[in-house]
CSV table of C-alpha atoms in Angstrom, one decimal:
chain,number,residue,atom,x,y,z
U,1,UNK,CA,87.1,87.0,75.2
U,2,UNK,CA,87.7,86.4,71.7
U,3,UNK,CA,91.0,86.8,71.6
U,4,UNK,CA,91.6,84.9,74.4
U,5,UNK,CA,89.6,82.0,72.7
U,6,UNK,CA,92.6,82.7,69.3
U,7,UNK,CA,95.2,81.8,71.9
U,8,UNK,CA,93.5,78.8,72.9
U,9,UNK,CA,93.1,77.7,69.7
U,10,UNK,CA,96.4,78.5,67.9
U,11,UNK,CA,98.0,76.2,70.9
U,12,UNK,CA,96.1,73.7,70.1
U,13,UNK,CA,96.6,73.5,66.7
U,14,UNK,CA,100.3,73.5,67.4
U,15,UNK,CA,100.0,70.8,69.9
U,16,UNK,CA,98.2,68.9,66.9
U,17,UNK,CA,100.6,69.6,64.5
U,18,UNK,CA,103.6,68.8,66.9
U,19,UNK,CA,104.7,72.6,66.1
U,20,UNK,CA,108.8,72.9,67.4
U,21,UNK,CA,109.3,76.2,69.6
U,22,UNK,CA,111.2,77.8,66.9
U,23,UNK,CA,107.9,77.5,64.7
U,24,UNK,CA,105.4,78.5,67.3
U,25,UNK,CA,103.5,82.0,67.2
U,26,UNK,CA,105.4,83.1,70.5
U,27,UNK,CA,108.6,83.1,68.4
U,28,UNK,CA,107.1,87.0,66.8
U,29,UNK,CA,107.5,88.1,70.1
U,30,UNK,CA,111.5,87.4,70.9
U,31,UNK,CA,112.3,90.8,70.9
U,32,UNK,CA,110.0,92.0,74.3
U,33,UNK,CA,109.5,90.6,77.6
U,34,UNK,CA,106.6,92.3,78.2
U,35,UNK,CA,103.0,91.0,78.7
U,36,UNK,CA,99.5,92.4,78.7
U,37,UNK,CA,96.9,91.5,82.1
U,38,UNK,CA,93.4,91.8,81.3
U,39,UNK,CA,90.3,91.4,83.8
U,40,UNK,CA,92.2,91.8,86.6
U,41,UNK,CA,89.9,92.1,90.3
U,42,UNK,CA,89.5,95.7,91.0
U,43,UNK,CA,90.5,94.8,94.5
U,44,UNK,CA,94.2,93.0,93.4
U,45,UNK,CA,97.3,95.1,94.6
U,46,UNK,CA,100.4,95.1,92.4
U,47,UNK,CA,102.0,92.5,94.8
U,48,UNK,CA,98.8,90.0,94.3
U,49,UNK,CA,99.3,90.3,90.4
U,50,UNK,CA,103.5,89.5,91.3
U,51,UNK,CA,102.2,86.6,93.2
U,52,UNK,CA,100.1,84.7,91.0
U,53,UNK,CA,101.9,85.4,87.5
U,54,UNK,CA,105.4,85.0,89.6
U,55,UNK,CA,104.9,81.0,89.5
U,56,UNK,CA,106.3,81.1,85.4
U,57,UNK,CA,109.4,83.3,86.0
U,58,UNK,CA,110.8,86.4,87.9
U,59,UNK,CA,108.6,89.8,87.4
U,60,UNK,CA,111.0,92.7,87.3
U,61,UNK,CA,108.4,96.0,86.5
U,62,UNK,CA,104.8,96.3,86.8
U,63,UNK,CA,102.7,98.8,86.3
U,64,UNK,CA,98.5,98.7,86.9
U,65,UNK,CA,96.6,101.3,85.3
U,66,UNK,CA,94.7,103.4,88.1
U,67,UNK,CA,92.1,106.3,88.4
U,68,UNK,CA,94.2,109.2,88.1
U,69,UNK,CA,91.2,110.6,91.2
U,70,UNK,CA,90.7,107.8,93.5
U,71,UNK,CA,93.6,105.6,92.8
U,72,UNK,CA,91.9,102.5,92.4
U,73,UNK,CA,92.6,99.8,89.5
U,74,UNK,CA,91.3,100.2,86.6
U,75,UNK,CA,91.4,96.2,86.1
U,76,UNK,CA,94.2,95.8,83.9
U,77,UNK,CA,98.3,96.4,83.3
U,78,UNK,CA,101.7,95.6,82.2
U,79,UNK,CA,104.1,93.2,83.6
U,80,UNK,CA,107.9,92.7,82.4
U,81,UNK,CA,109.8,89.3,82.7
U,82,UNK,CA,113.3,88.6,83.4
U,83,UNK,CA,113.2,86.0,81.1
U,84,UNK,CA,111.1,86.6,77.8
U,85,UNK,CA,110.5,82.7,77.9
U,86,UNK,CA,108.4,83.3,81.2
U,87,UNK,CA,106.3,86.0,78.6
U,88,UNK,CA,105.2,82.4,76.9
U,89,UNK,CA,104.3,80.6,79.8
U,90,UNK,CA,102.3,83.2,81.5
U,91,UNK,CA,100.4,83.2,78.5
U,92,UNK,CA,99.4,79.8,77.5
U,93,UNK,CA,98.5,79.1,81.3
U,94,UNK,CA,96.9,82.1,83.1
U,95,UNK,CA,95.1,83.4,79.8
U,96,UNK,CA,91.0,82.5,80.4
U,97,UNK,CA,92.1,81.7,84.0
U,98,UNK,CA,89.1,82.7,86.5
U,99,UNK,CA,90.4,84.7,89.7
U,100,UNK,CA,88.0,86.1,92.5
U,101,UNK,CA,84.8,85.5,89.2
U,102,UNK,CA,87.0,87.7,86.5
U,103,UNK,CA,88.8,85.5,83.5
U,104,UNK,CA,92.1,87.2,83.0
U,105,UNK,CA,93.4,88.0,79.4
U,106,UNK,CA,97.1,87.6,79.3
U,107,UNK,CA,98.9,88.5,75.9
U,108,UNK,CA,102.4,89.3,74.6
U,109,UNK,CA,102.3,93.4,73.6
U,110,UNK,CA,105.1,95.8,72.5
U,111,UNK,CA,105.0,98.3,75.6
U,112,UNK,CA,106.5,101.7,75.0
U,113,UNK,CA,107.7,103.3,78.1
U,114,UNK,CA,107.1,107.0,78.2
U,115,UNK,CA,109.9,109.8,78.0
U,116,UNK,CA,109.6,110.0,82.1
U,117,UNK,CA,109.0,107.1,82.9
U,118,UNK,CA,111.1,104.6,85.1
U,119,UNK,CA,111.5,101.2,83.7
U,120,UNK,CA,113.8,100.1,87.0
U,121,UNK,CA,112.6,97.1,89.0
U,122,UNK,CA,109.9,98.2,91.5
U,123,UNK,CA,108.5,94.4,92.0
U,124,UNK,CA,110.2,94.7,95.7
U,125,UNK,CA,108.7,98.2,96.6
U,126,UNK,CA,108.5,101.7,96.1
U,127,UNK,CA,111.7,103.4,94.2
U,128,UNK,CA,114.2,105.7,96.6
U,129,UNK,CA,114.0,109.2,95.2
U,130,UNK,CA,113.0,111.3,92.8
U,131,UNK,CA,113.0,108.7,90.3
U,132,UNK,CA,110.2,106.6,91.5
U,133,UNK,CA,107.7,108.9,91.2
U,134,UNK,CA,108.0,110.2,88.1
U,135,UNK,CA,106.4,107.8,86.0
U,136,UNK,CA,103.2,108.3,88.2
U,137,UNK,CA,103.6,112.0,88.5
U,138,UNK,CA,104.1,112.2,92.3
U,139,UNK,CA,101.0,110.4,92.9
U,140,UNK,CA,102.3,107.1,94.0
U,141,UNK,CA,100.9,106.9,97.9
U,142,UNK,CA,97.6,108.6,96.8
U,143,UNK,CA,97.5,105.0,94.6
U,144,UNK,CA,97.8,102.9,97.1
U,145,UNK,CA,94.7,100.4,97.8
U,146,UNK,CA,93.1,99.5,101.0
U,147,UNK,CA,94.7,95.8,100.0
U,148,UNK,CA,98.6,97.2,100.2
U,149,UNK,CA,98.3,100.0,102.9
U,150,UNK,CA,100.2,98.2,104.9
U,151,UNK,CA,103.4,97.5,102.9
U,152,UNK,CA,102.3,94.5,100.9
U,153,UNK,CA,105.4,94.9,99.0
U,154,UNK,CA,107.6,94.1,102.1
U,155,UNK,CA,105.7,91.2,103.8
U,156,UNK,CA,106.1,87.7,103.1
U,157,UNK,CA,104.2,85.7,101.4
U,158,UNK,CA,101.7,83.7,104.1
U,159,UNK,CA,100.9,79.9,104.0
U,160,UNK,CA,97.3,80.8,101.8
U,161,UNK,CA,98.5,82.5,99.6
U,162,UNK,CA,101.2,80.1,98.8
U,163,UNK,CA,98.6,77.5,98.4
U,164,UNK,CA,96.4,79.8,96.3
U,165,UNK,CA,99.3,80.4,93.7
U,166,UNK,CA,100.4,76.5,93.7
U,167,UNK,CA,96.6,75.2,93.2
U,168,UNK,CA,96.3,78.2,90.4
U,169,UNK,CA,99.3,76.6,89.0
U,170,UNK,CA,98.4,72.9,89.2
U,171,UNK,CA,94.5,72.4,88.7
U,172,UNK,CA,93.6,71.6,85.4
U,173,UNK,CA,91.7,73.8,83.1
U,174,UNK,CA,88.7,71.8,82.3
U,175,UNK,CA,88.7,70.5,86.3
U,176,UNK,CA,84.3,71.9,86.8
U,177,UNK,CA,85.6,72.6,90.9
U,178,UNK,CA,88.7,74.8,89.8
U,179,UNK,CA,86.7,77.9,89.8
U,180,UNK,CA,84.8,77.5,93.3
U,181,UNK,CA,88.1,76.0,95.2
U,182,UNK,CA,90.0,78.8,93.5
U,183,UNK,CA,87.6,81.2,95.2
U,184,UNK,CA,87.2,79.8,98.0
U,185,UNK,CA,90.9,79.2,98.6
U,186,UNK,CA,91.4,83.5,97.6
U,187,UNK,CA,88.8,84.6,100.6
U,188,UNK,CA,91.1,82.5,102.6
U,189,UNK,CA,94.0,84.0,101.7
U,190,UNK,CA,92.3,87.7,102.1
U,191,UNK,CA,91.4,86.7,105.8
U,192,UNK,CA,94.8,85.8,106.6
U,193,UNK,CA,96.0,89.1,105.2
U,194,UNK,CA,93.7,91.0,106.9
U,195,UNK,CA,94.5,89.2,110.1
U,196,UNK,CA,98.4,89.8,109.5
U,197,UNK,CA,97.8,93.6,108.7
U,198,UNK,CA,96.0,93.8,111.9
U,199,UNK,CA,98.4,92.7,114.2
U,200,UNK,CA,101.0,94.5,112.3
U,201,UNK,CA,98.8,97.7,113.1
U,202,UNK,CA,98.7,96.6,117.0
U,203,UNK,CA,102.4,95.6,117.0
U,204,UNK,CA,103.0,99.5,115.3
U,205,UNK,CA,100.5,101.2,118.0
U,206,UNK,CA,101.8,99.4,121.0
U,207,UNK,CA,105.7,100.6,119.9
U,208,UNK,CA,104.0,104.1,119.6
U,209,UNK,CA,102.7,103.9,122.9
U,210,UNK,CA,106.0,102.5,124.0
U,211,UNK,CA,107.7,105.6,122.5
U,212,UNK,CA,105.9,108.5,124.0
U,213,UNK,CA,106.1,106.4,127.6
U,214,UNK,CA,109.8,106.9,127.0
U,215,UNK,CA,111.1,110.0,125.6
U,216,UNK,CA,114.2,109.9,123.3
U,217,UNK,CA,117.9,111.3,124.9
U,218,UNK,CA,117.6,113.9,123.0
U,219,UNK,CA,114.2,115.2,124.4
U,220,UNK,CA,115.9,114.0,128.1
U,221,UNK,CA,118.7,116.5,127.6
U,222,UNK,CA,116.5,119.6,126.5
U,223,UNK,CA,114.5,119.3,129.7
U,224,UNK,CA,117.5,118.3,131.7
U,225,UNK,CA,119.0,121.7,130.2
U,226,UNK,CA,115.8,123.4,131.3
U,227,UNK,CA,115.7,121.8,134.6
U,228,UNK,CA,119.5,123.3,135.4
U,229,UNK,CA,118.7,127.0,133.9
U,230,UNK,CA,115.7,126.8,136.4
U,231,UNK,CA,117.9,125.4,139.0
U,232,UNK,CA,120.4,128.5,138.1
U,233,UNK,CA,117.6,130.9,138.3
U,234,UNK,CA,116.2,129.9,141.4
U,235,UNK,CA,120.1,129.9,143.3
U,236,UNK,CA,120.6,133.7,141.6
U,237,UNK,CA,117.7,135.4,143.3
U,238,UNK,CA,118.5,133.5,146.4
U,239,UNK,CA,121.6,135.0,146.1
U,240,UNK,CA,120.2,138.3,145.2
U,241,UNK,CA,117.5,138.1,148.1
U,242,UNK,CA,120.3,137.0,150.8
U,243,UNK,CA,122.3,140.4,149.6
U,244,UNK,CA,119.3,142.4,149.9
U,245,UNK,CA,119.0,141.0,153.7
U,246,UNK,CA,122.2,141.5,154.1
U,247,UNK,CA,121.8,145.2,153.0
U,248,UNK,CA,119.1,145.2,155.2
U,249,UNK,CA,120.6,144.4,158.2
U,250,UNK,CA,123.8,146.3,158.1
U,251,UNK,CA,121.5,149.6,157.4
U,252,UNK,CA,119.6,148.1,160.7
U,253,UNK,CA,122.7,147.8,162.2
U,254,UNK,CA,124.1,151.8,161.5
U,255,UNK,CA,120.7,152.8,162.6
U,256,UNK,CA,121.4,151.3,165.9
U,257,UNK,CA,124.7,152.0,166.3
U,258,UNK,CA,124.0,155.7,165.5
U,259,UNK,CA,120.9,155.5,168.0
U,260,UNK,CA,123.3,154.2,170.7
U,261,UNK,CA,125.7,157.0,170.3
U,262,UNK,CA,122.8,159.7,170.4
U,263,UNK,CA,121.2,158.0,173.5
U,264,UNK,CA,125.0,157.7,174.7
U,265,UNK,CA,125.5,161.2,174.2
U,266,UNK,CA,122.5,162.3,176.0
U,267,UNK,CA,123.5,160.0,178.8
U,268,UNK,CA,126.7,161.6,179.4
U,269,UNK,CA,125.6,165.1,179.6
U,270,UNK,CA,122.6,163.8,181.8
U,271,UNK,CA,125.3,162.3,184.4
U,272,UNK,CA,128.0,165.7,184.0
U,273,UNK,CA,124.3,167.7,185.0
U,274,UNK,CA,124.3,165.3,188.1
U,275,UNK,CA,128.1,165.7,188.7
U,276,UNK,CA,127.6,169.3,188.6
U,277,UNK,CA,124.6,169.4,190.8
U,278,UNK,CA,126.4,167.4,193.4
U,279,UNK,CA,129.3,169.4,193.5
U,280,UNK,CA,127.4,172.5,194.0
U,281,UNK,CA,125.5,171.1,196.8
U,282,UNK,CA,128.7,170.2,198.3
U,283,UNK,CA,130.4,173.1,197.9
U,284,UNK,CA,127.1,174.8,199.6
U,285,UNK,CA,127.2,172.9,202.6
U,286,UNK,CA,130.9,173.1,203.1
U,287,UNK,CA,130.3,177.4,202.9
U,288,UNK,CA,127.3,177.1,205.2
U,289,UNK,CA,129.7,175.1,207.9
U,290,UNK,CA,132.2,177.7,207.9
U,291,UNK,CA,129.9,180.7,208.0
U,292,UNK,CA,130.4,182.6,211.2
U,293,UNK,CA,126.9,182.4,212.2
U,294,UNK,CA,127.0,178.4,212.9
């Protein structure tokens, strides 16, 4: 708090004293577009910090300092400016501003990056590849707050929270409602979040459900694959079980065939028996007919 009452004061000396740019207190700070954030809300994602200190230049790096356990803010961090006259602007305006009951401290600072760390622009998401995670040891999604589960980095700004940055921006400091309409205007703009991120969850579980209703080509093909091996299958043993009959009937067959000749057999030697019998009772008659005694 004191040094945010120094700011305060040295720019009003130099708006007393008509102090040019060139002459101002910003002008020992040229050389870095870096800015300290003090007293952040514990509940403030990196993209609600890009959104309110957004409306004095382009942000191109942030960083929040979080519990390296639970991955919640720590209430404080580092932002980078395009432009190192947006560094000035953020800190004569939003330095003693009151957001959700906490006055942030905003001040120029000198940041040194560490030997791993990567200084690319992540205000538009998370880094591709290895390089992302490096400055946060691989613990990047474990970071992430209830606030910005839901990719608060790739949604768009809503109406609320368009109109919380703009009357941030515009009220006056000494205005005695700024603080309650800046609150109140905040837990309007964290009920329309809410709201978006639950419809964004339906939207995600009804194109889940959509998906397992209808199974990919790829998944098609497999069991249309499986389908024909059964099909295959099923048609060999047919094949096999047809042969088998087959087998079947032509030993049925032999056996009757060989039957037939056996029972043909015995028929013919049955009938040459009766042939023979015949013709011995014939020739006996004809001998008794020429016997003498007649």
């Amino acid at each position: 708090m004191n040094s945010i009452r120094a700011i305060q004061k040295l720019n009003k000396r130099e708006l007393e004293e008509g102090v040019n740019p060139e002459g101002s207190w910003h002008t020992d700070y040229r050389d870095t577009a870096f800015i300290y954030i003090g007293g952040l809300p514990f509940e403030l994602s990196e993209g609600d910090v890009i959104t309110i200190f957004s409306q004095f230049g382009e942000p191109v790096w942030i960083r929040l300092a979080r519990d390296k356990e639970t991955g919640k803010s720590k209430g404080f961090g580092w932002l980078k400016y395009e432009d190192q006259r947006s560094c000035d602007l953020a800190v004569d305006n939003l330095g003693g501003a009151s957001v959700m009951d906490r006055v942030l401290k905003v001040d120029h600072t000198r940041y040194k990056p560490k030997d791993d760390e990567d200084m690319r622009d992540n205000t538009m998401g998370e880094l591709d590849g290895d390089a992302g995670n490096v400055s946060d040891g691989g613990r990047q999604k474990r970071r992430r707050t209830e606030s910005e589960s839901d990719s608060d980095d790739d949604r768009p700004l809503l109406p609320e929270e368009l109109e919380l940055a703009k009357a941030i921006r515009s009220l006056d400091e000494e205005d005695p409602m700024k603080e309650s309409l800046i609150k109140r205007l905040q837990e309007k703009a964290d009920h329309a979040v809410k709201k978006y991120k639950k419809s964004k969850r339906k939207e995600k579980e009804r194109e889940r459900k959509h998906h397992r209703r209808h199974r990919s080509p790829k998944r098609d093909r497999s069991r249309d694959r499986d389908r024909e091996r059964r099909r295959i299958t099923h048609e060999d043993s047919k094949d096999e079980q047809r042969h088998i009959e087959k087998e079947h009937r032509s030993r049925r067959d032999n056996s009757d065939d060989e039957r037939d000749q056996r029972n043909g057999g015995h028929r013919d030697r049955s009938r040459e028996r009766r042939r023979y019998s015949s013709d011995e009772d014939s020739n006996s008659r004809a001998r008794f007919k020429r016997s003498p005694d007649s």
